[in-house]
Short mmCIF file of C-alpha atoms in Angstrom, two decimals:
data_model
loop_
_atom_site.label_atom_id
_atom_site.label_comp_id
_atom_site.label_asym_id
_atom_site.label_seq_id
_atom_site.Cartn_x
_atom_site.Cartn_y
_atom_site.Cartn_z
CA MET O 16 -4.31 1.65 27.41
CA THR O 17 -0.84 3.10 27.91
CA GLU O 18 0.28 -0.06 29.69
CA LYS O 19 -1.02 -2.33 26.95
CA GLY O 20 0.51 -0.07 24.30
CA GLU O 21 3.92 -0.41 25.93
CA LYS O 22 3.53 -4.20 26.07
CA VAL O 23 2.69 -4.28 22.36
CA ARG O 24 5.77 -2.19 21.54
CA GLU O 25 7.95 -4.43 23.69
CA LEU O 26 6.78 -7.61 21.92
CA PHE O 27 6.87 -5.93 18.50
CA LEU O 28 10.51 -4.96 18.95
CA VAL O 29 11.43 -8.54 19.89
CA HIS O 30 9.94 -9.79 16.62
CA ILE O 31 11.58 -7.02 14.57
CA LYS O 32 14.99 -7.87 16.01
CA ALA O 33 14.47 -11.51 15.01
CA ALA O 34 13.14 -10.65 11.53
CA THR O 35 16.05 -8.29 10.78
CA LYS O 36 18.80 -10.62 11.91
CA LYS O 37 21.75 -10.01 9.59
CA GLY O 38 23.77 -12.44 7.57
CA SER O 39 27.23 -11.88 6.07
CA LEU O 40 28.02 -12.00 2.37
CA LYS O 41 30.71 -10.89 -0.05
CA VAL O 42 29.89 -8.44 -2.82
CA MET O 43 31.80 -6.48 -5.44
CA LEU O 44 32.13 -2.72 -5.83
CA GLY O 45 32.12 -0.99 -9.20
CA ASP O 46 35.92 -0.93 -9.30
CA GLY O 47 36.15 -4.68 -8.68
CA THR O 48 37.00 -4.43 -4.99
CA VAL O 49 35.54 -7.26 -2.92
CA SER O 50 33.63 -6.04 0.13
CA ASP O 51 32.18 -7.84 3.16
CA GLN O 52 28.63 -6.71 3.86
CA GLU O 53 25.78 -7.62 6.20
CA SER O 54 22.15 -7.77 5.13
CA PHE O 55 18.77 -8.88 6.41
CA ASP O 56 15.85 -10.30 4.42
CA PRO O 57 12.78 -7.96 4.26
CA SER O 58 10.58 -10.95 3.37
CA HIS O 59 10.93 -12.10 6.99
CA VAL O 60 9.35 -8.82 8.12
CA ARG O 61 6.51 -9.34 5.65
CA GLN O 62 5.96 -12.86 6.99
CA PHE O 63 5.83 -11.46 10.53
CA TYR O 64 3.21 -8.88 9.49
CA ASP O 65 1.16 -11.51 7.64
CA CYS O 66 1.14 -13.68 10.75
CA ILE O 67 -0.21 -10.78 12.83
CA LEU O 68 -2.96 -10.02 10.31
CA ARG O 69 -4.11 -13.64 10.17
CA ASN O 70 -4.68 -13.66 13.92
CA LEU O 71 -6.49 -10.33 14.31
CA LEU O 72 -10.05 -10.93 13.19
CA ASN O 73 -11.49 -7.85 14.92
CA TRP O 74 -9.05 -5.43 13.31
CA LYS O 75 -9.31 -4.11 9.77
CA SER O 76 -6.25 -3.70 7.56
CA GLU O 77 -5.36 -3.18 3.91
CA GLY O 78 -2.46 -5.60 4.28
CA VAL O 79 1.27 -5.12 4.08
CA SER O 80 2.46 -1.97 2.29
CA VAL O 81 5.90 -0.94 1.05
CA THR O 82 7.08 2.53 0.09
CA ILE O 83 10.25 3.29 -1.88
CA ASP O 84 12.06 6.64 -1.98
CA GLN O 85 15.41 6.22 -3.74
CA ASP O 86 17.44 4.02 -1.37
CA LEU O 87 14.96 4.40 1.51
CA ARG O 88 12.39 1.66 2.12
CA ARG O 89 9.49 1.37 4.54
CA ILE O 90 7.40 -1.75 5.15
CA PHE O 91 4.34 -1.32 7.34
CA ILE O 92 0.81 -2.31 8.31
CA LYS O 93 -1.99 -0.17 9.67
CA LEU O 94 -4.73 -1.71 11.80
CA GLU O 95 -8.08 -0.17 12.71
CA THR O 96 -10.93 -1.17 15.00
CA LYS O 97 -14.01 0.71 16.16
CA GLU O 98 -16.15 0.74 19.29
CA ASP O 99 -19.15 3.07 19.30
CA ASN O 100 -17.69 6.25 17.80
CA TYR O 101 -14.17 5.57 19.00
CA LEU O 102 -11.67 4.60 16.32
CA LEU O 103 -8.46 2.95 17.50
CA SER O 104 -5.60 2.55 15.02
CA CYS O 105 -2.23 0.85 15.29
CA ASN O 106 0.74 1.52 13.05
CA MET O 107 3.63 -0.94 12.80
CA SER O 108 6.46 0.13 10.53
CA LEU O 109 10.09 -0.65 9.76
CA GLN O 110 12.35 1.75 7.88
CA TYR O 111 15.56 0.58 6.23
CA HIS O 112 18.00 1.35 3.42
CA SER O 113 18.72 -0.57 0.25
CA LEU O 114 22.24 -0.43 -1.22
CA LEU O 115 23.27 -1.78 -4.62
CA PHE O 116 26.36 -3.91 -5.18
CA TYR O 117 27.53 -6.35 -7.83
CA LYS O 118 27.55 -10.08 -7.38
CA LEU O 119 30.95 -11.61 -6.82
CA ASP O 120 31.66 -12.32 -10.49
CA HIS O 121 34.82 -11.63 -12.53
CA ARG O 122 32.63 -10.83 -15.55
CA VAL O 123 31.76 -7.47 -13.95
CA ILE O 124 35.31 -6.22 -14.56
CA GLU O 125 35.43 -7.71 -18.06
CA ILE O 126 32.15 -6.04 -19.02
CA GLN O 127 33.20 -2.67 -17.60
CA LYS O 128 36.47 -2.85 -19.52
CA GLU O 129 34.63 -3.59 -22.77
CA LEU O 130 32.17 -0.76 -22.06
CA SER O 131 35.05 1.67 -21.63
CA GLU O 132 36.56 0.56 -24.94
CA ILE O 133 33.21 0.85 -26.74
CA THR O 134 32.62 4.35 -25.34
CA ASP O 135 36.02 5.52 -26.57
CA LYS O 136 35.44 3.94 -30.00
CA ILE O 137 32.02 5.58 -30.39
CA LYS O 138 33.47 9.00 -29.52
CA GLU O 139 36.23 8.44 -32.06
CA LEU O 140 33.80 7.43 -34.80
CA GLN O 141 31.43 10.30 -34.03
CA GLY O 142 34.34 12.71 -34.43
CA LYS O 143 34.98 11.32 -37.90
CA THR O 144 31.35 10.89 -38.94
CA THR O 145 30.37 14.56 -39.26
CA PRO O 146 33.05 15.53 -41.81
CA GLN O 147 32.55 12.19 -43.60
CA SER O 148 28.80 12.83 -43.81
CA ASP O 149 29.39 16.31 -45.20
CA GLY O 150 31.75 14.81 -47.77
CA ILE O 151 29.21 12.15 -48.79
CA ILE O 152 26.50 14.77 -49.30
CA LYS O 153 28.77 17.07 -51.32
CA GLU O 154 30.09 14.23 -53.50
CA THR O 155 26.60 12.85 -54.20
CA LEU O 156 25.31 16.30 -55.14
CA ARG O 157 28.36 16.89 -57.36
CA GLN O 158 27.80 13.62 -59.21
CA LYS O 159 24.18 14.62 -59.83
CA GLY O 160 25.19 18.04 -61.13
CA PHE O 161 24.02 20.00 -58.10
CA GLU O 162 26.96 22.09 -56.88
CA ASN O 163 27.42 25.45 -55.20
CA MET O 164 23.71 25.95 -54.48
CA ASP O 165 22.19 27.89 -51.61
CA HIS O 166 20.14 26.16 -48.92
CA GLN O 167 16.78 27.20 -50.39
CA LYS O 168 17.65 25.72 -53.78
CA LEU O 169 18.93 22.49 -52.19
CA PHE O 170 15.69 22.19 -50.23
CA GLU O 171 13.70 22.44 -53.47
CA ILE O 172 15.92 19.81 -55.12
CA PHE O 173 15.48 17.34 -52.24
CA PHE O 174 11.74 17.98 -52.26
CA GLU O 175 11.45 17.34 -56.00
CA HIS O 176 13.92 14.41 -56.22
CA ASP O 177 12.87 11.78 -53.72
CA ASP O 178 15.28 9.28 -55.27
CA LEU O 179 18.19 11.59 -54.43
CA THR O 180 17.01 11.90 -50.85
CA GLN O 181 16.76 8.11 -50.50
CA GLU O 182 20.25 7.67 -51.98
CA LEU O 183 21.74 10.12 -49.49
CA VAL O 184 19.96 8.46 -46.56
CA LYS O 185 21.28 5.07 -47.65
CA SER O 186 24.84 6.39 -47.94
CA LEU O 187 24.70 8.12 -44.56
CA ASN O 188 23.18 5.07 -42.87
CA SER O 189 26.03 2.99 -44.19
CA SER O 190 28.57 5.31 -42.56
CA GLN O 191 26.62 5.13 -39.28
CA SER O 192 26.30 1.34 -39.20
CA GLU O 193 29.40 0.76 -37.05
CA ILE O 194 28.26 3.31 -34.47
CA THR O 195 24.83 1.68 -34.41
CA ARG O 196 26.36 -1.75 -33.90
CA LEU O 197 28.58 -0.51 -31.08
CA ALA O 198 25.69 1.33 -29.41
CA LYS O 199 23.60 -1.84 -29.42
CA ARG O 200 26.47 -3.81 -27.93
CA ARG O 201 26.89 -1.12 -25.27
CA ASP O 202 23.18 -1.26 -24.36
CA ASP O 203 23.28 -5.06 -24.13
CA LEU O 204 26.28 -4.89 -21.81
CA PHE O 205 24.55 -2.38 -19.54
CA LYS O 206 21.57 -4.73 -19.29
CA THR O 207 23.90 -7.57 -18.37
CA LEU O 208 25.50 -5.44 -15.66
CA ASP O 209 22.07 -4.52 -14.29
CA SER O 210 21.20 -8.21 -14.01
CA MET O 211 24.32 -8.72 -11.88
CA LEU O 212 23.29 -6.16 -9.26
CA ILE O 213 22.12 -7.28 -5.83
CA GLU O 214 20.47 -5.32 -3.04
CA ILE O 215 21.85 -5.20 0.47
CA TYR O 216 19.43 -4.17 3.21
CA HIS O 217 20.47 -2.25 6.32
CA THR O 218 18.42 -1.20 9.33
CA THR O 219 18.74 -0.63 13.07
CA PRO O 220 16.14 -2.56 15.10
CA VAL O 221 15.30 0.14 17.63
CA LEU O 222 12.04 1.96 18.35
CA ILE O 223 11.92 5.52 17.03
CA ASP O 224 9.14 8.07 16.71
CA GLU O 225 7.38 9.34 13.58
CA ALA O 226 9.50 12.52 13.50
CA ARG O 227 12.74 10.54 13.30
CA MET O 228 11.24 8.27 10.66
CA ILE O 229 10.32 11.27 8.53
CA THR O 230 13.97 12.37 8.60
CA ALA O 231 14.92 9.02 6.97
CA GLU O 232 16.32 7.48 10.15
CA GLU O 233 16.48 3.69 10.29
CA GLY O 234 14.34 2.00 12.91
CA CYS O 235 10.81 0.87 13.68
CA VAL O 236 7.61 2.49 14.86
CA CYS O 237 4.75 0.92 16.80
CA ASN O 238 2.11 3.29 18.08
CA PHE O 239 -1.60 3.58 18.77
CA ASN O 240 -3.91 6.47 18.02
CA LEU O 241 -7.42 6.94 19.43
CA GLU O 242 -9.88 9.27 17.72
CA TYR O 243 -13.54 10.16 18.14
CA GLU O 244 -15.49 9.96 14.90
CA LYS O 245 -18.61 12.04 14.33
CA ASN O 246 -20.26 13.40 11.17
CA ASN O 247 -17.43 12.03 8.99
CA SER O 248 -14.81 13.96 10.95
CA ARG O 249 -12.25 12.71 13.47
CA ASN O 250 -11.04 14.34 16.65
CA GLY O 251 -7.95 13.09 18.45
CA ASN O 252 -8.44 15.28 21.51
CA ILE O 253 -10.15 12.75 23.80
CA ASN O 254 -10.70 12.77 27.54
CA PRO O 255 -10.25 9.10 28.61
CA SER O 256 -12.57 9.56 31.58
CA ARG O 257 -15.45 10.30 29.22
CA ILE O 258 -15.13 7.06 27.27
CA PRO O 259 -18.01 4.72 28.23
CA SER O 260 -16.86 1.72 30.27
CA ASN O 261 -18.16 -0.80 27.74
CA ALA O 262 -16.34 0.88 24.84
CA LYS O 263 -13.16 1.21 26.90
CA ASP O 264 -13.22 -2.46 27.88
CA ASN O 265 -13.74 -3.54 24.28
CA LEU O 266 -10.91 -1.31 23.05
CA LEU O 267 -8.60 -2.75 25.69
CA GLY O 268 -9.70 -6.22 24.61
CA HIS O 269 -8.75 -5.43 21.01
CA MET O 270 -5.32 -4.27 22.16
CA HIS O 271 -4.95 -7.48 24.13
CA ASP O 272 -5.71 -9.40 20.92
CA ILE O 273 -2.60 -7.82 19.40
CA ILE O 274 -0.57 -8.85 22.44
CA LYS O 275 -1.79 -12.44 22.02
CA ALA O 276 -0.99 -12.36 18.29
CA LEU O 277 2.53 -11.17 19.06
CA LYS O 278 3.03 -14.02 21.51
CA ILE O 279 2.26 -16.71 18.93
#
């Protein structure tokens, strides 16, 4: 089984190297600097996995899975087959990073410049709005004959005079309209910038172990695990010499099926 496992890993790595072949492209950084980057297409890895699954009728799988943890990605399949009480599983996985850049478009700089201007304008208006709002409230109350009253009395007046409350809200909303307009424009510009982002994918097509994968290292894993299943529990401590010949031959045959699938 060790020999066949090594052959599977050897063929798997050949396919991973082909599926992660990099292409060059130009992208833009946030400050407008043009950068040359290299990226591979993860869909090619998915196609490779799908091809394996289509040709392994005696193995069970839940299909291709992808996990995302911030900029870290993992695309993998898990295969299982059973002979007697012996459960053989195979894990094929690729770990890579996703980096965000902007498309090569001069509008990125124009939008960022406008966003900076809008941010400054909103801060300026907000600095003026608070004293203006206080002035509007005081002037409206003065015109209605409500001056120099404590907070409790003002609360009672607002509660009893709904028309006064509505008038104040209308006046305050009017003073906030420019900020609202600018905030909407700002949000629209951020959405436009988001639509101009592209992902660049980086990996290193080398075999690593599970421990290195857990530490977020780039690379691929291809391993087998044999367990003995009894009473809904699994035991991985198996003496190969105690495996019945028929079960062992069938398990080796299933591993050979993977080798054949990888040679297609």
